[in-house]
XYZ file of C-alpha atoms in Angstrom:
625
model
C 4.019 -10.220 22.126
C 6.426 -7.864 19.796
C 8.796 -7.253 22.930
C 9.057 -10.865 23.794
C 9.434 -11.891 20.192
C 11.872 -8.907 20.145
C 14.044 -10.283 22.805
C 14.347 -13.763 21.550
C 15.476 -12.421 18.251
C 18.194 -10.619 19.814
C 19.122 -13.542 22.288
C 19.424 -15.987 19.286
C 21.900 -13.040 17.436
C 23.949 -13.060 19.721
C 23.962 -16.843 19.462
C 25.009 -16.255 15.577
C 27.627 -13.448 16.822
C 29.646 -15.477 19.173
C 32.326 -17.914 19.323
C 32.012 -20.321 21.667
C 34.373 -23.038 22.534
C 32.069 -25.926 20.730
C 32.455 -23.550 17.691
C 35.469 -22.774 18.190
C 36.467 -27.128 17.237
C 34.347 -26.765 13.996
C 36.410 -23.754 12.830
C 39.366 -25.659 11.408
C 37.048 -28.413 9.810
C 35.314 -25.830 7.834
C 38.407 -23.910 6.411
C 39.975 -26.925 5.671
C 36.721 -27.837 3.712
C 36.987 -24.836 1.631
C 40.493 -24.620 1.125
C 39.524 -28.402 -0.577
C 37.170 -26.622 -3.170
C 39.890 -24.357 -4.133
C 40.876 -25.023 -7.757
C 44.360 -25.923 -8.167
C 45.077 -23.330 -11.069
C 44.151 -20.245 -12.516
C 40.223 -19.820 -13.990
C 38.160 -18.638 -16.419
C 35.283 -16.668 -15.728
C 32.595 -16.669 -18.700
C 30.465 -13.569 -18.840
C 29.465 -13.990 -21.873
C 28.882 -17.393 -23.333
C 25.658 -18.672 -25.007
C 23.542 -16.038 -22.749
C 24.528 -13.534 -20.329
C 25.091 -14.821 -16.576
C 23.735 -13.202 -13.463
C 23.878 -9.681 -15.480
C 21.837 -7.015 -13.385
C 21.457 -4.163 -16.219
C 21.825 -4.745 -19.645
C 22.078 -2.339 -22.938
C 21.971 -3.239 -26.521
C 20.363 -5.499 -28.818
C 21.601 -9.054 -27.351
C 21.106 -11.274 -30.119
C 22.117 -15.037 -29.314
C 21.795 -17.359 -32.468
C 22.126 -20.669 -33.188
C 24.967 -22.262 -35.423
C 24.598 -20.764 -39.487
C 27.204 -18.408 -41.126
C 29.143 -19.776 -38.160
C 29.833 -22.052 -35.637
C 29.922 -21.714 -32.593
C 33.153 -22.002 -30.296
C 31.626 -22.859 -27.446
C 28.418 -24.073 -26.595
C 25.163 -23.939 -28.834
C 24.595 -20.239 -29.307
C 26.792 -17.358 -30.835
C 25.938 -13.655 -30.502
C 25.806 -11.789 -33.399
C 26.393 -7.563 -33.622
C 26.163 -5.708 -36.301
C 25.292 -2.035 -37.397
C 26.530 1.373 -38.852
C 28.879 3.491 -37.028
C 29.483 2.982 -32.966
C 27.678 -0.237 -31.983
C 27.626 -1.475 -28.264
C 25.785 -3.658 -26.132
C 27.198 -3.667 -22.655
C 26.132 -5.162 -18.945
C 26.879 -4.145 -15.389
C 25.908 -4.324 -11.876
C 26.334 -8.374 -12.310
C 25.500 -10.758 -9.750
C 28.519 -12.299 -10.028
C 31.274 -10.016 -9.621
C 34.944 -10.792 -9.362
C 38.255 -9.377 -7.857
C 41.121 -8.198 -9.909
C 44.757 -9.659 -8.811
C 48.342 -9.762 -10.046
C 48.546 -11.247 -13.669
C 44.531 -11.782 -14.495
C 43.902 -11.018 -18.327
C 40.617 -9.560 -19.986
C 39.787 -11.975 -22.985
C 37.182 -12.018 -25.662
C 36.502 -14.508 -28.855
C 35.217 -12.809 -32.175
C 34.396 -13.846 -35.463
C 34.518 -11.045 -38.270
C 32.348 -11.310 -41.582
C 34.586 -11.439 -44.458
C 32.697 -9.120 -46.380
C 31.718 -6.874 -43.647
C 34.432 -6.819 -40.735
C 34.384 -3.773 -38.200
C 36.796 -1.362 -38.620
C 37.511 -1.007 -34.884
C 36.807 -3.484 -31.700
C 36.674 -2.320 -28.155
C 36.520 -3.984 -24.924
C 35.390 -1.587 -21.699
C 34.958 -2.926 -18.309
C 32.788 -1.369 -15.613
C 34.533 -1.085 -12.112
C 32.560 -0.217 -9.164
C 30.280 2.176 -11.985
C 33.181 3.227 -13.839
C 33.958 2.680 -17.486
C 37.267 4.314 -17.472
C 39.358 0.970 -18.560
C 39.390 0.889 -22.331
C 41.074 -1.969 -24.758
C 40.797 -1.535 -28.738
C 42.161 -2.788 -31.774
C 42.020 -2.118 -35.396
C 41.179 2.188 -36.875
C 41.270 4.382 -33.881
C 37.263 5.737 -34.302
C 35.854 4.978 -31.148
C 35.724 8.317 -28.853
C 35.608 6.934 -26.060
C 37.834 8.087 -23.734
C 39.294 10.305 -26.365
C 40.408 10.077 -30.270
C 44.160 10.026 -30.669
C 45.250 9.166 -26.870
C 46.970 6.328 -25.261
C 45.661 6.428 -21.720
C 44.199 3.066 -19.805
C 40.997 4.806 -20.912
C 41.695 4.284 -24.545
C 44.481 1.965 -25.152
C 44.893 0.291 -28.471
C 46.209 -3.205 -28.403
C 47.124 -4.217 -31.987
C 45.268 -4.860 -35.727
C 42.301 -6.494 -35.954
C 41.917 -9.917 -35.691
C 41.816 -12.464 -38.590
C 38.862 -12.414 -40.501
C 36.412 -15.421 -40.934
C 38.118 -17.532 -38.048
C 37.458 -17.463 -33.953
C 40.425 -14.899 -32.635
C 40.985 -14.520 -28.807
C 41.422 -11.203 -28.201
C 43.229 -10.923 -24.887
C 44.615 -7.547 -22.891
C 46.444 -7.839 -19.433
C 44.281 -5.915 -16.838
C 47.054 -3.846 -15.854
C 47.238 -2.478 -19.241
C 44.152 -0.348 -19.350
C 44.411 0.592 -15.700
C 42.902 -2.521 -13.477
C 44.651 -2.897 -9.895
C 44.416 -5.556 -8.026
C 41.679 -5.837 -5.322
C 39.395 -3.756 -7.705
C 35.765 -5.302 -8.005
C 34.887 -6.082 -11.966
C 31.043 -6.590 -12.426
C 30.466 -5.493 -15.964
C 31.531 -5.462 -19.777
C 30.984 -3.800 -22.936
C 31.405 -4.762 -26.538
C 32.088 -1.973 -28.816
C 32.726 -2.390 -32.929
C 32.223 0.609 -35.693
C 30.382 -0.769 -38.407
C 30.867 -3.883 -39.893
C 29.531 -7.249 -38.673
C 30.887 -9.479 -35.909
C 30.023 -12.925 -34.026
C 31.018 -13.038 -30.505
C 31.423 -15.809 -27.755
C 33.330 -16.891 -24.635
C 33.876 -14.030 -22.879
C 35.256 -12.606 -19.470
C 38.017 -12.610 -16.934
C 41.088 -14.842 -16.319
C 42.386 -15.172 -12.851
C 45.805 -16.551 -12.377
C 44.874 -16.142 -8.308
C 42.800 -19.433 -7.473
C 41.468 -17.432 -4.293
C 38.858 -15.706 -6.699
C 37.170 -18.830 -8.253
C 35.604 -19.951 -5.071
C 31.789 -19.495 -6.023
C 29.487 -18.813 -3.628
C 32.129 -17.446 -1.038
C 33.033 -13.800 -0.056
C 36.158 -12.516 -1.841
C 37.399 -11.058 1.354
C 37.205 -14.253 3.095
C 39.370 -16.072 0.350
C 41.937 -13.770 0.402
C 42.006 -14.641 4.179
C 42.227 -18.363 3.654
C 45.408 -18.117 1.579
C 47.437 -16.265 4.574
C 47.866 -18.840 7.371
C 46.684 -18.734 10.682
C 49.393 -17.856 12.746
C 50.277 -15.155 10.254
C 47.011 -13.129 10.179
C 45.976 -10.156 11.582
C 43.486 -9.466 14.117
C 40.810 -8.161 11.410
C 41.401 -11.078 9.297
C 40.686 -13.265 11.960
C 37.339 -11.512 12.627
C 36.439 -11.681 8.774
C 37.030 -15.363 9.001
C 34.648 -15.575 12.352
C 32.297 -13.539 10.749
C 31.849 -15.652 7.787
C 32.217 -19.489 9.810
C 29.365 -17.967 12.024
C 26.928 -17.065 8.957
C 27.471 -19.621 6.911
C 28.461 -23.028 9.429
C 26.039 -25.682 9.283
C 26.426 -26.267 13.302
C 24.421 -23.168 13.178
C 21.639 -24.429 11.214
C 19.477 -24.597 13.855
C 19.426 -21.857 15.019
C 19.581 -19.903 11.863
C 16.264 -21.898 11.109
C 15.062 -20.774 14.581
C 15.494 -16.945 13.983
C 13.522 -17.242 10.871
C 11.201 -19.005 12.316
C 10.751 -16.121 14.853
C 10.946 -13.483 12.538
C 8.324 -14.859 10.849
C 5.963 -14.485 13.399
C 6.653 -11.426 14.718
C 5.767 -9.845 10.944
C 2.490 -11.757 11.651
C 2.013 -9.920 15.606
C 2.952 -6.864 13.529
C 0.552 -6.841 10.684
C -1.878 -7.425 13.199
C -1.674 -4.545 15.124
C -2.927 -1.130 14.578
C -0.322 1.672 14.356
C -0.931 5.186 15.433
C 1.071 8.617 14.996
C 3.545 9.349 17.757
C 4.865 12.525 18.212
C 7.826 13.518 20.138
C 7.655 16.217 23.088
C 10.241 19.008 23.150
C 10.817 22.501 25.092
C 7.132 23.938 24.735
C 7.502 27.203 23.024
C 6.696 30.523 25.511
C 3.294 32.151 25.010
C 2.277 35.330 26.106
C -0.699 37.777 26.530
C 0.175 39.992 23.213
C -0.568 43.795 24.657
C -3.070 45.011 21.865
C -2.245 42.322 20.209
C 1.131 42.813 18.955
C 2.836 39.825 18.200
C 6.095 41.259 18.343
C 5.777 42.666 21.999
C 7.003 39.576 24.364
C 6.245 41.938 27.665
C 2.965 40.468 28.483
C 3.077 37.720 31.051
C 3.506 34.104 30.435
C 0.823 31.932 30.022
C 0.621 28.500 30.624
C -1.180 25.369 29.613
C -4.515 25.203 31.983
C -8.583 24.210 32.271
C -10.964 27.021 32.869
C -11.481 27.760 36.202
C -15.180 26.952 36.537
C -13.862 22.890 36.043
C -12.320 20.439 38.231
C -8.908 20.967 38.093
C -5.870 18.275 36.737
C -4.306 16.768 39.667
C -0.500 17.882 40.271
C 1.728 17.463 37.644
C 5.360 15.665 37.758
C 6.471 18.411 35.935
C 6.275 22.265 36.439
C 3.379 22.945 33.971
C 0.895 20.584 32.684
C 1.922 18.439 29.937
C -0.594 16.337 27.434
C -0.788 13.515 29.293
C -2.092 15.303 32.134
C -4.568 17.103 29.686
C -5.782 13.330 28.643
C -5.592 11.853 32.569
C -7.677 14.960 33.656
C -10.439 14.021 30.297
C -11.173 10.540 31.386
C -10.963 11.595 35.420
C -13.979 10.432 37.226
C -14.039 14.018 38.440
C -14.776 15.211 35.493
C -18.200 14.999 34.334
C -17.672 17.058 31.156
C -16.170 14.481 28.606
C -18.984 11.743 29.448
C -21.699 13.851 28.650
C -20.435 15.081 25.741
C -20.096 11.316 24.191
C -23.292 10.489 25.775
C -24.775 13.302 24.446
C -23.565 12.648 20.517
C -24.486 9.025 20.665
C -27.844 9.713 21.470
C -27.760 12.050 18.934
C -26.767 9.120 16.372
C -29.541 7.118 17.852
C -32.448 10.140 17.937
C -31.260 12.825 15.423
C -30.417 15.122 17.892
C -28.852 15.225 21.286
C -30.502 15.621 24.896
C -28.660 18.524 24.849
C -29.570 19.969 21.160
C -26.050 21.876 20.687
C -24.029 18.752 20.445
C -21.009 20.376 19.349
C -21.425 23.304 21.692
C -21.642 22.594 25.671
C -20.305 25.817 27.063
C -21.928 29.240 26.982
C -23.210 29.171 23.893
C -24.480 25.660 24.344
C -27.943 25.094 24.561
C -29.478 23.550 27.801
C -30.613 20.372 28.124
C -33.761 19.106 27.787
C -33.275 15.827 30.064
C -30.499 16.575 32.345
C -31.207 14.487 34.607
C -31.302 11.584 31.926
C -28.157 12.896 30.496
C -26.243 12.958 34.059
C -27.310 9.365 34.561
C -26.284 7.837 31.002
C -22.705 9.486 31.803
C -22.151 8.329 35.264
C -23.241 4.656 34.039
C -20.884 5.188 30.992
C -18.290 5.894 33.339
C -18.895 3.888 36.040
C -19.152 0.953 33.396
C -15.486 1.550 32.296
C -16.343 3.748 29.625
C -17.936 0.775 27.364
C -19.626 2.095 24.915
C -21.507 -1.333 23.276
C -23.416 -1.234 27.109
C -24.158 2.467 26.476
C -25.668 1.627 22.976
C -27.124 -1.305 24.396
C -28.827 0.573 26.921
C -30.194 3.281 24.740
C -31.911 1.068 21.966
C -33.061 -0.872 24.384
C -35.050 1.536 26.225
C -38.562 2.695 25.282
C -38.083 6.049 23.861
C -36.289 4.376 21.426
C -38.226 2.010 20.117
C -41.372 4.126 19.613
C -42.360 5.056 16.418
C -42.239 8.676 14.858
C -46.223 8.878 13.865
C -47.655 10.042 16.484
C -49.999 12.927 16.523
C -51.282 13.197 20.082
C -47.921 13.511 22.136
C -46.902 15.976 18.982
C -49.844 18.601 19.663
C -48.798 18.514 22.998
C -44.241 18.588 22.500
C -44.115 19.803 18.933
C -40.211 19.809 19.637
C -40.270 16.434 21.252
C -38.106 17.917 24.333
C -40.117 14.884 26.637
C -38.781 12.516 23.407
C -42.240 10.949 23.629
C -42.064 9.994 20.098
C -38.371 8.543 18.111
C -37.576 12.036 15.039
C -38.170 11.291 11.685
C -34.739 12.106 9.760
C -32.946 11.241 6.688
C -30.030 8.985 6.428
C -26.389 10.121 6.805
C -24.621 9.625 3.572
C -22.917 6.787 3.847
C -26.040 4.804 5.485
C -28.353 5.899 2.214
C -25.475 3.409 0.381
C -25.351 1.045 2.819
C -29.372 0.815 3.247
C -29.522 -0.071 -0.752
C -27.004 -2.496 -1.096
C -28.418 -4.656 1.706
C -32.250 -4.464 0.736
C -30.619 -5.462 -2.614
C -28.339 -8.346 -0.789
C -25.551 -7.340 -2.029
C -23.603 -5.555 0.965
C -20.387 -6.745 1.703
C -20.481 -6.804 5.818
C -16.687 -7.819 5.787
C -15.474 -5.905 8.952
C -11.389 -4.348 8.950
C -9.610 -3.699 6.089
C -8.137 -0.829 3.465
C -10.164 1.439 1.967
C -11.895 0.324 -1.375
C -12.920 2.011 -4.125
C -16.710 2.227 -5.329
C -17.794 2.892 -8.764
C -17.494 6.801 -9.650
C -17.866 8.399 -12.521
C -15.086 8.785 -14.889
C -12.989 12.387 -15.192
C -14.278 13.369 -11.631
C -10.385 13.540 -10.688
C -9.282 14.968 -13.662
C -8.684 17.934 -12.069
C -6.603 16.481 -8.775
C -2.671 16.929 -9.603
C 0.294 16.584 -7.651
C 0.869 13.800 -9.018
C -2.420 12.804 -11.316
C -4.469 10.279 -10.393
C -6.837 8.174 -11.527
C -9.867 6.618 -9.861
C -10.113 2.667 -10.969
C -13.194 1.546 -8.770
C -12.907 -2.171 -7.311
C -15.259 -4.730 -9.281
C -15.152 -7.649 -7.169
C -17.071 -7.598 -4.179
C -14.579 -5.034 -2.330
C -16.927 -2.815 -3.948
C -19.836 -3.832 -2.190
C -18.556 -3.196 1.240
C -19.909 -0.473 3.609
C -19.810 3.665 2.953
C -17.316 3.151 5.863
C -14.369 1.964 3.763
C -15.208 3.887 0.810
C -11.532 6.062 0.066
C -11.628 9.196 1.172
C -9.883 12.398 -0.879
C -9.994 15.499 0.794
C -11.468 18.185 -1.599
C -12.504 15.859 -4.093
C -14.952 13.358 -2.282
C -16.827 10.346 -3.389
C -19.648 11.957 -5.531
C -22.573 9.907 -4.090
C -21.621 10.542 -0.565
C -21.204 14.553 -1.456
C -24.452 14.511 -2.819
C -25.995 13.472 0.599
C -24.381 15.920 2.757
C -21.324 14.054 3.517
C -18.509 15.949 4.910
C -15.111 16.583 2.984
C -13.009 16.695 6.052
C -11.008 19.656 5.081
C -12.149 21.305 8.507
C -13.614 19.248 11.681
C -17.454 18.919 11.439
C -19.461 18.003 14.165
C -22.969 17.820 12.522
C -23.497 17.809 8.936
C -25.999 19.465 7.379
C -29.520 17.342 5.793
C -30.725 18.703 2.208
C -33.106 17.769 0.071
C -32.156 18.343 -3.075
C -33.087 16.892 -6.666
C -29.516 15.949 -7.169
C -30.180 13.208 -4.368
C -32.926 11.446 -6.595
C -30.817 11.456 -9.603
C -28.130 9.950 -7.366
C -30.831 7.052 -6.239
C -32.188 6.812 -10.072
C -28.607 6.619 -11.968
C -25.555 6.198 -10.106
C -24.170 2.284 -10.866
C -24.677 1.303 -7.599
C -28.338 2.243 -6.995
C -29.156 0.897 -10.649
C -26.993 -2.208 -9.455
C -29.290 -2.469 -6.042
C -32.195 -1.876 -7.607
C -31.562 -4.886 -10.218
C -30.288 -6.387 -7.414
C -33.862 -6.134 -5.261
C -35.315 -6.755 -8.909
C -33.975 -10.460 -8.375
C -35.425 -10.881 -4.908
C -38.635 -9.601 -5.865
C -38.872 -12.621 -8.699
C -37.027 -15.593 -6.636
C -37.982 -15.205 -2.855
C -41.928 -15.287 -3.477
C -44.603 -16.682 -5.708
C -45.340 -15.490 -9.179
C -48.209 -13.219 -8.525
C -47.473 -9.229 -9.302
C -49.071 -8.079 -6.378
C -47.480 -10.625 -4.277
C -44.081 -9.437 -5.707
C -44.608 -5.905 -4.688
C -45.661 -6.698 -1.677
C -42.352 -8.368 -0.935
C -40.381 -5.482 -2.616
C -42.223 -2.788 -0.329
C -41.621 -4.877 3.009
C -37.894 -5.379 1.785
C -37.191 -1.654 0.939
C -39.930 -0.053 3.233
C -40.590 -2.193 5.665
C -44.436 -1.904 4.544
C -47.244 -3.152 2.383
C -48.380 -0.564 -0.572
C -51.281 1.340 -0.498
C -54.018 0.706 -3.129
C -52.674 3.762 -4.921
C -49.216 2.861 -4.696
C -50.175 -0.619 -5.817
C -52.054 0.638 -8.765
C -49.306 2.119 -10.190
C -46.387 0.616 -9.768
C -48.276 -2.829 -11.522
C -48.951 -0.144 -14.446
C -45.813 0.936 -14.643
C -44.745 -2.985 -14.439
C -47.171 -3.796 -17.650
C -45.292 -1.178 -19.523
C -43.078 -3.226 -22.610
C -39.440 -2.529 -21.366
C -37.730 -0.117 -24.033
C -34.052 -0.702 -25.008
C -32.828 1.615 -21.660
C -34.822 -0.594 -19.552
C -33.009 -3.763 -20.870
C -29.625 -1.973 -20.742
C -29.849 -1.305 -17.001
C -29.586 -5.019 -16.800
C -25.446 -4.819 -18.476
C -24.895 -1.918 -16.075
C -22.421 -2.694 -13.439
C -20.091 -5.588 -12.508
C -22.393 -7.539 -10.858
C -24.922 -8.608 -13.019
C -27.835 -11.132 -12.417
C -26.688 -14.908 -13.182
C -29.388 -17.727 -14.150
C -31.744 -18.150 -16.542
C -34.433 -15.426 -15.628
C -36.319 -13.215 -18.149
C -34.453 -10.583 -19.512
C -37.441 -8.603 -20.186
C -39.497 -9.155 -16.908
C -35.917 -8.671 -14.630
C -35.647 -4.910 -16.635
C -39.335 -4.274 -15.857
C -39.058 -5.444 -12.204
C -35.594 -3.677 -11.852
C -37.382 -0.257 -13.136
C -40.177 -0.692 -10.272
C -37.291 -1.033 -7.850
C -35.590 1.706 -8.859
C -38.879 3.709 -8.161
C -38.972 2.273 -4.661
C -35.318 3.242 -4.158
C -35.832 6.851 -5.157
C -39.009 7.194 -2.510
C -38.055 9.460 0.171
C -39.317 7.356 2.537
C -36.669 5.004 1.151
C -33.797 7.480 2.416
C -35.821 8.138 5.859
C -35.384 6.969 9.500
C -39.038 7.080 10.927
């Protein structure tokens, strides 16, 4: 779908790039149209009137008032500058910019406080991110571009202006150093000390060319020369600008949009992968005793051990990676089935048919099933390698679905070799968190997506530079999703899921590690989310079943355990229920950002919410039987 969308975006540019002969009779009808918009005579071009126009950076205090002290010349706003010693407020980088030509004037209209006029005024205007053009009148105190010079950097014009009356101040560009074809796109207003009232200000062209808005400068120059009389490159400027901007190309423009817009949607649908580039494979040799700096030892080059089916021949004189990932998935090959086969059973049984799952060579252990093992791999391959019929097939087979409680076939296999009984294990990390949140019914099971951010507790990253960072955990229900999408940092990972065994990823792990520590229960007892699952299987408890207590419980134990409670159990969990809830019971019920809505009990959700939190922290809770 890219490629195809691909090629009709470059069919339809070269559409846009092209003259053809049907073009070719609009041409004249469009030049003439904007050789009709020209002005007749020279124009003004107003920076600077009652607020700045199209300015991309601005400086200074820019201080537009309405009409008080004074009126205004033009318009309903003056703008008023005042201060002690070198004031300026300046703008550059302006959206509209305009070309310099033969005879334009810089101009300026200021109004100077009787009691309080400036003792200098400067104009500056930026070309193409210089300042370097410099107009002032009145005391020479301005440094810029030197004290006591006349250069087009710093080139005094005459006395100040007239106080208490509008003044145009005017300079010819050549003056202070402007050629013509330079690109003006900002100005600056300088005074020292003193108070002043500015308005109309900018740029007078006597060249009509540059007052077409809207229109490259290039291309107006262009129109003024005729057509006979231009030169090849002026001819392609004026092609280059009919094709991009002629309305007989509306279509098509419309078209390529269009286009482009869908292939951003293919795009941010697809899944994109590192590629890495082959070049000349570096030579390795045996090292004799190991010296790296003796290159006598022979050559040796990429290969599988001999005991293996070998790659088929290579295109190339040695074997390359994709011959390393043809010969992996080669029917001949038995070794890369049973090694998947082997760690999804492992997922499914706590350990693998072949108990060294990250370890099937000589140091491997033997399998206990081989011949079960060789059959799930030649069905995984002969099935195309789908691995929802391979997990289809194993939890749908017997072994599976026994239970772990079973003391007969255990006398006889204590190590279960015959699996005649499923292993009783504890959850991996991220299934403890996943397990809570949807007895509680509050997972998330959106599938895809970026990583989110759970709660975790604040200053855990304080440590992480280069650059700082700071953890701000997701409160809407991104937070809810699966351990799966919970962000990953490398060093510093999610507390909850470090607490369970979880692995940091700084080094490949094939099997983590199962503790039992008493950090895990204070993890179940107080981290937000377990408090917030626990309220959250607080809530079901009350609203899915009748009123009774013991009914209750019983619904909370078949929720979380999948059980009813023993008398014991029973006994005193309804004690522990009949307890008044103290002030920490009732706060675990503002803990979070998903707290309970409707009208329930405050009091009897806290006390239900503390017997779920007990049910939470059972081991059993955390426990595949």
């Amino acid at each position: 779908a890219i490629h195809r969308h691909e090629s009709k975006l470059a069919e339809l540019d070269e559409r846009l790039r092209t003259m053809t002969p049907e073009l070719a009779g609009d041409l004249e009808h469009w030049e003439n149209g904007l050789r009709e918009r020209l002005p007749a005579e020279a124009q003004e071009f107003d920076w600077v009137d009652d607020a700045l126009v199209k300015a991309g950076t601005t400086s200074g205090g820019w201080n537009f008032v309405e009409a008080g002290e004074v009126q205004p010349l033009s318009g309903d706003k003056v703008r008023k500058q005042s201060g002690e010693g070198i004031v300026q407020h300046f703008f550059h980088n302006s959206e509209r910019t305009v070309r310099v030509g033969e005879g334009d004037t810089i101009y300026a209209h200021v109004w100077l406080s009787p009691s309080d006029a400036p003792s200098t005024l400067m104009l500056q205007i930026n070309v193409e991110g210089s300042w370097e053009h410099r107009a002032y009148w009145g005391e020479d105190k301005i440094n810029f571009g030197g004290l006591g010079v006349d250069t087009p950097g710093h080139r005094r014009i005459g006395d100040l202006p007239q106080e208490g009356e509008w003044v145009r101040l005017e300079v010819d560009a050549s003056s202070i150093g402007l050629k013509p074809g330079m690109l003006v796109n900002g100005m600056a207003f300088t005074q020292f000390d003193g108070l002043a009232y500015w308005d109309r200000s900018g740029l007078r062209v006597q060249n009509s060319l540059h007052s077409l808005e809207g229109v490259d400068t290039s291309l107006q120059e262009v129109l003024g020369i005729d057509t006979d009389e231009r030169t090849s490159e002026q001819q392609a400027t004026v092609h280059a600008n009919f094709l991009a901007l002629s309305p007989a190309l509306d279509s098509v423009r419309a078209e390529r949009s269009a286009v482009e817009q869908e292939l951003a949607a293919v795009r941010a649908g697809v899944a994109v992968s590192l590629v890495t580039k082959s070049t000349t494979p570096r030579v390795m040799r045996v090292l004799p005793r190991g010296n790296w700096m003796d290159d006598s030892g022979p050559e040796v080059l990429p290969a599988v051990p001999a005991f293996l089916p070998q790659p088929p021949s290579s295109d190339s004189d040695r074997l390359t990676r994709l011959d390393l990932a043809h010969w992996l998935v080669s029917p001949d090959n038995p070794l890369t089935a049973r090694v998947f086969v082997n760690r999804v059973w492992s997922l499914f049984f706590g350990r693998g048919l072949a108990k060294s799952v990250g370890d099937f060579g000589a140091q491997g252990e033997w399998p206990d099933q081989l011949e079960l093992l060789d059959w799930l791999a030649i069905d995984f391959v002969e099935s195309g390698w789908d691995v929802k019929q391979l997990v289809r097939t194993i939890v749908e087979s017997r072994a599976y679905r026994q239970v772990s409680r079973s003391a007969g076939p255990q006398a006889r296999d204590p190590q279960n070799a015959a699996f005649a009984r499923q292993e009783r294990y504890r959850l991996d990390a991220e299934f403890v968190r996943d397990h809570a949140l949807a007895v509680s019914g509050l997972l998330s099971t959106e599938v895809g997506g970026k990583s989110v951010k759970p709660y975790q507790p604040p200053g855990f990253w304080r440590e992480l530079n280069f650059p700082m960072r700071q953890w701000k955990h997701d409160s809407d229900e991104q937070g809810l999703r699966r351990g799966l999408y919970t962000y990953w940092c490398r060093t510093f990972l999610h507390p909850s899921l470090a607490a369970f065994d979880a692995a940091t990823r700084e080094e490949c792990t094939v099997e983590r590690v199962r503790s039992n520590t008493p950090q895990q229960a204070l993890v179940l007892l107080n981290d937000a989310t377990y408090v917030e699952a626990a309220r959250g299987l607080a809530l079901r408890m009350l609203t899915e079943v009748g009123a009774s207590p013991e009914v209750r419980l019983q619904h909370g134990f078949q929720l979380a355990l999948q059980r009813d409670p023993q008398a014991e159990e029973r006994d005193l969990l309804l004690d522990l229920l009949d307890r008044a809830p103290d002030a920490e019971a009732v706060g675990l019920l503002e803990l979070g950002d998903h707290a309970p809505s409707g009208d329930l009990d405050r009091d009897e959700l806290a006390r239900w919410t503390t017997v779920a939190r007990v049910l939470l922290n059972l081991h059993e809770f955390i426990t595949r039987y």
